[in-house]
XYZ file of C-alpha atoms in Angstrom:
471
model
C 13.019 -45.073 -14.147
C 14.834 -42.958 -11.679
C 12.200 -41.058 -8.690
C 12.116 -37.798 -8.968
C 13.776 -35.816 -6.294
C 11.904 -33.445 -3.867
C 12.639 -31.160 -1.916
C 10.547 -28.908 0.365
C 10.546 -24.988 -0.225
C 9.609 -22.345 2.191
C 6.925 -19.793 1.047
C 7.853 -16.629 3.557
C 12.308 -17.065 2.492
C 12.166 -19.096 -0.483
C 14.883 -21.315 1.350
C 14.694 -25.367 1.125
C 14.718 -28.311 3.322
C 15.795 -32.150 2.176
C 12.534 -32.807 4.420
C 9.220 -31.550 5.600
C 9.402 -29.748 8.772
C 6.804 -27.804 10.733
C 9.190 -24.704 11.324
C 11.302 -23.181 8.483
C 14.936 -23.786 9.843
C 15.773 -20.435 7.731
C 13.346 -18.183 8.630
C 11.371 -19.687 11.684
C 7.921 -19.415 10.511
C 5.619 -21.953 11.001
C 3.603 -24.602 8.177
C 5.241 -22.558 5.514
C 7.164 -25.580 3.873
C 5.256 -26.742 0.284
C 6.743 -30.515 -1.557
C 8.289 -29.395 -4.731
C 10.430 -31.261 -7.913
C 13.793 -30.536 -7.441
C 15.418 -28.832 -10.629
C 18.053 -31.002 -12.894
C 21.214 -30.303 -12.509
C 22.618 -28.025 -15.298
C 25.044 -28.948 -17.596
C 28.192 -28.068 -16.955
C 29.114 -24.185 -17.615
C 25.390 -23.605 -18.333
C 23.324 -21.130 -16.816
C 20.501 -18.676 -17.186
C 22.811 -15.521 -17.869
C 24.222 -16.992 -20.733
C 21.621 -17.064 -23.106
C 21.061 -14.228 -25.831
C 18.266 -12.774 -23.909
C 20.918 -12.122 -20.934
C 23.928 -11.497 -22.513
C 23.793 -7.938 -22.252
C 23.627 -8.232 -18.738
C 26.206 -10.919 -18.115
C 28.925 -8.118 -18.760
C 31.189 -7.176 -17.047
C 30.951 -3.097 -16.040
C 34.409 -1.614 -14.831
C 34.759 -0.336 -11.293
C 33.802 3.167 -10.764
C 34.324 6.077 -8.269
C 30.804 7.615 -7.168
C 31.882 10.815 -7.304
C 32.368 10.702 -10.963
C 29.171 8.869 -11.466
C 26.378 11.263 -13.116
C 23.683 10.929 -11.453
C 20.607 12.115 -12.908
C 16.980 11.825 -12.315
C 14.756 8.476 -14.194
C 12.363 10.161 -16.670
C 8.796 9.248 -15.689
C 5.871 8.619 -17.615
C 2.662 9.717 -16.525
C -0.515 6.780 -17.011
C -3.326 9.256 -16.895
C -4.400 7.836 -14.338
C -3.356 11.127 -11.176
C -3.866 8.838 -8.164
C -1.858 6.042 -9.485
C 0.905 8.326 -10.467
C 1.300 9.999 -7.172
C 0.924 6.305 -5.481
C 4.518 5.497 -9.007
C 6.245 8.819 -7.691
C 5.206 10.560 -10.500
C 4.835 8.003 -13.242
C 6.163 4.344 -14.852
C 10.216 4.885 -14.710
C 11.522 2.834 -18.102
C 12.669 -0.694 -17.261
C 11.113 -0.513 -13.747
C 9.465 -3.650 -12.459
C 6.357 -3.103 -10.421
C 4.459 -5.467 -7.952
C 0.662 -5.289 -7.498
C -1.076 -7.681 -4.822
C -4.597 -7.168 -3.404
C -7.665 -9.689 -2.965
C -9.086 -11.160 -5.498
C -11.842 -9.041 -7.095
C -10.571 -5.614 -5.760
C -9.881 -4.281 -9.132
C -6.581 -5.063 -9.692
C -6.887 -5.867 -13.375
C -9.651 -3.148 -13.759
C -7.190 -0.483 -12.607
C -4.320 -1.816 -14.626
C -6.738 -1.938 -18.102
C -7.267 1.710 -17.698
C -3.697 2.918 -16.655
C -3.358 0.962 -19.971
C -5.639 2.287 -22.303
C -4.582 5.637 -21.382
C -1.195 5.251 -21.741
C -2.273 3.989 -25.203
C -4.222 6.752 -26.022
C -1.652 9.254 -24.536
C -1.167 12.903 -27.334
C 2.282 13.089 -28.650
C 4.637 15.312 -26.877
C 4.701 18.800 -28.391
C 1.117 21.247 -29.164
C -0.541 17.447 -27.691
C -3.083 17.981 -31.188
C -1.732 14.680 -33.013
C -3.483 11.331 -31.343
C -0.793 8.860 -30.633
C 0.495 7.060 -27.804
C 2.498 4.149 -26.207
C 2.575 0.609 -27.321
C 1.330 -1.400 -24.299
C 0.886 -5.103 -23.960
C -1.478 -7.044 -21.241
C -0.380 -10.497 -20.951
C -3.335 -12.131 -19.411
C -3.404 -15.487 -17.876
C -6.136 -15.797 -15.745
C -8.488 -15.080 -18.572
C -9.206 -15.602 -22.457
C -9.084 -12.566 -25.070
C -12.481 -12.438 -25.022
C -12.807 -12.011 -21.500
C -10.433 -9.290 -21.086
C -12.407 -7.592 -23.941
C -15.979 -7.623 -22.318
C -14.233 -5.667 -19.081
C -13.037 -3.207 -21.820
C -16.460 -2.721 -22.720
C -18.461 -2.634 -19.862
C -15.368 0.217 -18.579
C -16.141 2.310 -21.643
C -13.027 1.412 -22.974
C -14.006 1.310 -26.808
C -11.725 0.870 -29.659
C -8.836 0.411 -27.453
C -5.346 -0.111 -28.569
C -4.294 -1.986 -26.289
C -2.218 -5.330 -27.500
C -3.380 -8.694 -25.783
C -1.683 -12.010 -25.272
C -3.497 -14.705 -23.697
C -0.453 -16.703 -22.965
C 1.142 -18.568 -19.378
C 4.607 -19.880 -20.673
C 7.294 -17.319 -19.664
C 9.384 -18.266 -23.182
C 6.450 -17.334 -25.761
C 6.568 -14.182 -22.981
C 9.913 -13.501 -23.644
C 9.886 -13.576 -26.814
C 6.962 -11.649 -27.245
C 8.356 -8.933 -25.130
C 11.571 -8.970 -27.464
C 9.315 -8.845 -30.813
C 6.746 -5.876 -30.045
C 9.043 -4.233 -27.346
C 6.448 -2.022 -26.037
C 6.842 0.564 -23.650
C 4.840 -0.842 -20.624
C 3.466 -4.572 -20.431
C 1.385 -6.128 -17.485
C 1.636 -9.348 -16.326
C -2.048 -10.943 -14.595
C -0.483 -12.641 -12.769
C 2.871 -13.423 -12.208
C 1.833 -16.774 -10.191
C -0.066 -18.328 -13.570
C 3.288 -18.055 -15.314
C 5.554 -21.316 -16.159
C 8.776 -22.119 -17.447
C 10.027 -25.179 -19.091
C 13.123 -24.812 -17.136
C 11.433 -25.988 -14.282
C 9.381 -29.349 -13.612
C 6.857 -27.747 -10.256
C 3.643 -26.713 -11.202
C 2.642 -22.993 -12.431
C 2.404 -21.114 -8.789
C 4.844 -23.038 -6.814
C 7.631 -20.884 -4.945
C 10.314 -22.146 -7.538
C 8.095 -21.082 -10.890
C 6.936 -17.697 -9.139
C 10.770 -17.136 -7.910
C 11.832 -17.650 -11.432
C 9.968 -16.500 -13.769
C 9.857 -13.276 -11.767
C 13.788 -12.982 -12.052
C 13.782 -13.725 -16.048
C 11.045 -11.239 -16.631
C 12.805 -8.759 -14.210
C 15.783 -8.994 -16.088
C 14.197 -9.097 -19.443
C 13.169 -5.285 -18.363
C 16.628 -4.096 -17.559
C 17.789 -5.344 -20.575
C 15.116 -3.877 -22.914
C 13.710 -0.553 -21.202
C 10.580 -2.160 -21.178
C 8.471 -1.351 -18.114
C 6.451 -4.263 -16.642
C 3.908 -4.826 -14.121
C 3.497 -8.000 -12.251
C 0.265 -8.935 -10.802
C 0.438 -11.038 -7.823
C -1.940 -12.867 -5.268
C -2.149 -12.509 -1.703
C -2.328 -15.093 1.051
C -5.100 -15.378 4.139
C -3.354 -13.211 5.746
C -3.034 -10.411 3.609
C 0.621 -10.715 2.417
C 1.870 -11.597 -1.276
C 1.987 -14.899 -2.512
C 5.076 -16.712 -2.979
C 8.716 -16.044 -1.262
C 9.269 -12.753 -0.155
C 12.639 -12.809 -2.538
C 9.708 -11.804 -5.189
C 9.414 -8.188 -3.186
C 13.074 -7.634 -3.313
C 13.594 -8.324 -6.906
C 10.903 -5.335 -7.990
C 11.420 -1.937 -8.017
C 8.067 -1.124 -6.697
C 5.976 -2.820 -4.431
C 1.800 -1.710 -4.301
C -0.986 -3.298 -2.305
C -4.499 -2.807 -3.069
C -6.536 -2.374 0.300
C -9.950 -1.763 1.136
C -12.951 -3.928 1.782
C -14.474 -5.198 -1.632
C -17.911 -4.362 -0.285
C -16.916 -0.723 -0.054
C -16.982 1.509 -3.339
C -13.447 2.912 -2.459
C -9.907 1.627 -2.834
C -6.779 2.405 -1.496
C -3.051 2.007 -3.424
C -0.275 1.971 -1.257
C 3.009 2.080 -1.801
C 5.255 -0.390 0.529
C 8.696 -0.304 -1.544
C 9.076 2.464 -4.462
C 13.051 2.437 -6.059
C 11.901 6.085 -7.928
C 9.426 7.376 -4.929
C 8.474 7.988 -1.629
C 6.764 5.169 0.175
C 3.597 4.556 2.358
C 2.181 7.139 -0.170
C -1.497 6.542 -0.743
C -4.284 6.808 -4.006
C -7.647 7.055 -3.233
C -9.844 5.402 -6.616
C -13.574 4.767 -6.193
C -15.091 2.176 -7.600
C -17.515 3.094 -10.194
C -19.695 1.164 -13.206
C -16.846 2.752 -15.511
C -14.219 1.620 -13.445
C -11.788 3.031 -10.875
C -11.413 6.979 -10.486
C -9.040 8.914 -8.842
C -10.329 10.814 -5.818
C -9.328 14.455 -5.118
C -10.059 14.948 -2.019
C -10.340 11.891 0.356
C -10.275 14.127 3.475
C -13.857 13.482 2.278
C -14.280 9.959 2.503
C -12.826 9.119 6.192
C -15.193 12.131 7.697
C -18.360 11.177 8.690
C -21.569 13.802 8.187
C -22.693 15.020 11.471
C -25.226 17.592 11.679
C -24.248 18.247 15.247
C -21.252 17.116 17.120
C -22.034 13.935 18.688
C -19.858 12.235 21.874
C -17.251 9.981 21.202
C -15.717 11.462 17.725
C -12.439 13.217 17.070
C -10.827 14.188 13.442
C -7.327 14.276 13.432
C -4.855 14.766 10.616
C -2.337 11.588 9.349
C 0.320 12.013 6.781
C 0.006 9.150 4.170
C 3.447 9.437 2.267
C 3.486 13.217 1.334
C -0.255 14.089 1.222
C -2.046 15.307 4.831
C -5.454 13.761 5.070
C -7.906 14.184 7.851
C -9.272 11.190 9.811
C -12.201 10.547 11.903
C -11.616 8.624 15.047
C -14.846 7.324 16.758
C -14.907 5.418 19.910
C -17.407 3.825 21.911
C -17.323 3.065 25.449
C -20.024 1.272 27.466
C -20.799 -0.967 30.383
C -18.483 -4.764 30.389
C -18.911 -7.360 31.989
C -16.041 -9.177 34.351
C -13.728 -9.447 31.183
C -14.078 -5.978 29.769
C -13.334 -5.550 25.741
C -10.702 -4.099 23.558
C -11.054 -3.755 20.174
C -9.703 -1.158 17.396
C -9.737 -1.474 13.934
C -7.815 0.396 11.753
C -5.568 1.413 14.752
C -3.004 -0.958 16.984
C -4.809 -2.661 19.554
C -1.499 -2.843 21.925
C -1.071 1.277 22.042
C -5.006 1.342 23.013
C -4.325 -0.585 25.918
C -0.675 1.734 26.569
C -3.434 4.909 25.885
C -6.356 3.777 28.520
C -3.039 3.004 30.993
C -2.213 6.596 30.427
C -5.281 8.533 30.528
C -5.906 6.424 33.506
C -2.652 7.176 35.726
C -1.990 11.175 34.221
C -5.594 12.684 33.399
C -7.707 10.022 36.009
C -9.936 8.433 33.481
C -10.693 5.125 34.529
C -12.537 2.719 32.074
C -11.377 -0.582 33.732
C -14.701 -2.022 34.030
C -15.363 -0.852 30.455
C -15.731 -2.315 26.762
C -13.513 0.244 24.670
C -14.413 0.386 20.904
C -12.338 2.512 18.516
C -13.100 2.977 14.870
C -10.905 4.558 12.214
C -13.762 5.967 9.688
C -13.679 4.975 6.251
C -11.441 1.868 6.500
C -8.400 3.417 6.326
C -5.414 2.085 8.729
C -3.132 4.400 10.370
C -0.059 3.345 12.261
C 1.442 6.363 13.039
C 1.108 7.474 16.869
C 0.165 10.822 15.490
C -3.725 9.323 16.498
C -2.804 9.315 19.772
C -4.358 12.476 21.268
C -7.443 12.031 19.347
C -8.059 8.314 20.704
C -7.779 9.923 24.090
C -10.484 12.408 23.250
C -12.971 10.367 21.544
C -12.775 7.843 24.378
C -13.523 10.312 27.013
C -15.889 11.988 25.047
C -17.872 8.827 24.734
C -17.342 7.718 28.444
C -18.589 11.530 30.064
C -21.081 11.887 26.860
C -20.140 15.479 25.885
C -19.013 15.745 21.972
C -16.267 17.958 21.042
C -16.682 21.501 19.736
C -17.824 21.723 16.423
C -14.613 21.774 13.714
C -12.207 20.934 16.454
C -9.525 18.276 15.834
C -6.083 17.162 17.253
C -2.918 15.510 16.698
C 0.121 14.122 18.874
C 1.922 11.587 20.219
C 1.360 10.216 23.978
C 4.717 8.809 25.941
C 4.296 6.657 28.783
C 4.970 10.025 31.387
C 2.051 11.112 30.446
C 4.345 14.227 27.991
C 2.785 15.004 24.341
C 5.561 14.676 22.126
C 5.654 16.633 18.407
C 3.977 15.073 15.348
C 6.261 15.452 12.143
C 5.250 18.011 9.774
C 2.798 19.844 12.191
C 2.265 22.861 9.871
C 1.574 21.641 6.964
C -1.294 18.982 8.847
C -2.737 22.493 10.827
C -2.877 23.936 6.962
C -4.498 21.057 5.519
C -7.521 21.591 8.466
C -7.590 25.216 7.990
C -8.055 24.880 4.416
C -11.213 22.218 5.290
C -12.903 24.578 7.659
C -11.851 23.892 10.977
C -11.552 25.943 13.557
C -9.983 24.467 16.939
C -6.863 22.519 17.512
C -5.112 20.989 19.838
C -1.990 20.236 19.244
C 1.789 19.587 20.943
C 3.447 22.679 22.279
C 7.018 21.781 19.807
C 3.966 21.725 17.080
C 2.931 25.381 17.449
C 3.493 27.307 14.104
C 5.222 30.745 14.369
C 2.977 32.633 12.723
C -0.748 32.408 12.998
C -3.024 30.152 10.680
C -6.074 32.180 9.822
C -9.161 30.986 10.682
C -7.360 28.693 13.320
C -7.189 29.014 16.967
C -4.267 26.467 18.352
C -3.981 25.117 21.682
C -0.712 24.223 22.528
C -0.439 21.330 25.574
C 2.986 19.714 26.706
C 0.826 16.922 28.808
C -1.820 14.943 28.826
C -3.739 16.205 31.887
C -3.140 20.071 30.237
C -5.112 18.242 27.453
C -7.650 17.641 28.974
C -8.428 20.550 31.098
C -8.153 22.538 27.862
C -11.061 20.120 26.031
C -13.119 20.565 29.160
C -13.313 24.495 28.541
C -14.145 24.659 25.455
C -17.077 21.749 26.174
């Protein structure tokens, strides 16, 4: 009997080697090559496009100028679920594919059982009087029926419509899909699923490549909107070949720590949406729920203003949300500290540089600790002013003035460069009670924000003077 052939497939690219290397030759990265079962050859004038399933899509469309293309805008539905929509763009688009990776036990599944249900339980269009709603299918195959029915329960989810299919083999999927048709199904998770096709093991790069691409194009075909469910590595990142994030239309993360009662939803690739837009859920004994206001959650309670804390405002997609930035800096030793979390740990070290050589604040000898409250990560350089103040607010030990906050970029000259969308952050803190800003000079609205006094500063060491008044 003839060996089986093997070849070695790269988990980052999804390329292949004839032979195990410790670099990718593709994509460069490192211990990413996994043994897998080469697939048989095909016979000849075979392939996947031609079977029924397919066929619609293995036509041939005529060329067309873009000008005379309509275009108009994908109908959305709404899941009931407000967070989750404004994290969709608004809603599941019909025959859009969407990718959901977190760490195991975030509430992936929980969140996806609601959105569900909902959607299941969703009024008829019209006075909204008659009870009716969408036919949705969860396609479990982590766990049994029975399984998936106690989390129903213990969510408050009773006599739920919901349709179930405890199933792992992407034909019975298929053909499932192509019998009920419903209007949104969820796959948990994509990297349980297995074809016949293939002779690698449920999870391997080739089965999670594939089976991905059938069920992607089994939603184009049929207007039926599906959900993947996908793990994540050590590191974070999803699972499997990052071909898998190209394929989908929309690409979610769940983030937060599992510890915490909140979760965050972002969106890192949205076809119908904007991206890098945010939900805030927390985690309840009924399950996830939306919150309203998560300006809330990332400001800590002071009584009094205490050294060392600053509240700036990020943008997160399209929705303004205020952010407390704490530092801490104390006494080192010969090999002083830096550590952030939740902020870059390279553009503290460009920031102490800075306030060092423009405003004179040395903390060379120092451990620098900076903290972005409530877990939430922010990469744009927005934080930049605020880092400055919390650190020397912790290193002279005088807090800032009560409801006082900032926002603005730091360059390397020591200039504060404009924040985008100034006006609508200063309206989002006026609207939340506070009081004093500082804030780039381009950044200065024309008319004034009631309730708001602005300080406009064009560099750093203007910054600072100004902060050391109103201490």
């Amino acid at each position: 009997m003839a060996k089986d052939k093997t070849l070695y497939t790269c988990n980052a690219c999804g390329g292949t080697s004839p032979r195990w290397l410790g670099k990718c030759p593709h994509c460069g990265a490192w211990n990413t090559l996994e043994e897998s079962v080469a697939p048989a050859a095909a016979p000849p004038g075979k392939n996947r496009l031609a079977t029924p399933a397919f066929a619609a899509l293995a036509q041939t469309a005529s060329v067309t100028l873009l000008a005379d293309i309509e275009a108009s805008d994908f109908a959305r539905t709404p899941t009931g679920l407000d967070e989750l929509d404004r994290v969709l763009g608004g809603g599941i688009v019909e025959g859009g594919v969407v990718l959901i990776g977190g760490d195991p036990g975030i509430g992936k599944s929980t969140l996806l059982l609601q959105a569900l249900d909902a959607l299941s339980r969703r009024p008829l269009e019209g006075d909204g009087t008659a009870p009716g709603g969408l036919d949705t299918l969860y396609v479990t195959g982590e766990e049994s029926g029975a399984q998936v029915a106690m989390r129903a329960r213990r969510l408050g989810l009773d006599c739920s419509q919901v349709q179930v299919l405890a199933e792992i083999q992407l034909e019975k999927i298929l053909a499932t899909l192509d019998q009920l048709r419903p209007a949104v199904a969820v796959i948990d998770s994509i990297q349980t699923v297995y074809s016949d096709q293939l002779t690698s093991a449920p999870g391997s790069v080739a089965q999670v490549r594939e089976c991905a691409a059938h069920l992607t194009r089994a939603a184009k075909a049929s207007g039926v909107a599906i959900v993947l469910v996908g793990h994540v590595t050590k590191d974070g990142s999803l699972a499997g070949p990052r071909v898998l994030e190209h394929m989908v239309d929309t690409v979610l993360y769940f983030e937060g720590d599992t510890h915490s009662s909140f979760r965050l939803v972002r969106a890192i690739k949205n076809r119908f949406g904007a991206v890098n837009e945010i939900g805030v859920f927390a985690m309840t004994e009924k399950g996830l729920k939306g919150v309203s206001n998560p300006s809330a959650i990332f400001l800590s309670q002071h009584t009094e203003p205490v050294p060392g804390s600053c509240v700036m405002v990020t943008l997160e997609g399209t929705r303004p949300m205020l952010v407390e930035i704490q530092a801490l800096v104390d006494a080192g030793g010969p090999s002083p500290r830096r550590l952030s979390v939740g902020l870059d740990r390279d553009r503290l070290a460009m920031l102490l540089a800075v306030l060092h050589r423009h405003a004179g604040v040395a903390c060379m000898d120092q451990d620098v600790f900076v903290n972005a409250v409530g877990g939430v990560r922010i990469t744009e350089p927005a934080a930049d002013l605020a880092v400055m103040f919390a650190i020397t607010g912790s290193l002279r030990g005088k807090p800032l003035p009560k409801g006082f906050l900032a926002f603005g970029e730091v360059g390397l000259a020591g200039e504060v460069r404009p924040a985008p969308r100034g006006q609508e952050r200063l309206r989002e803190a006026a609207k939340l009670g506070f009081t004093v800003a500082v804030v780039p000079k381009a950044n200065m609205p024309k008319k004034p924000i009631e309730g708001l006094e602005i300080h406009p500063v064009e560099r750093v060491e203007e910054a600072m003077d100004v902060v050391r008044r109103l201490q």
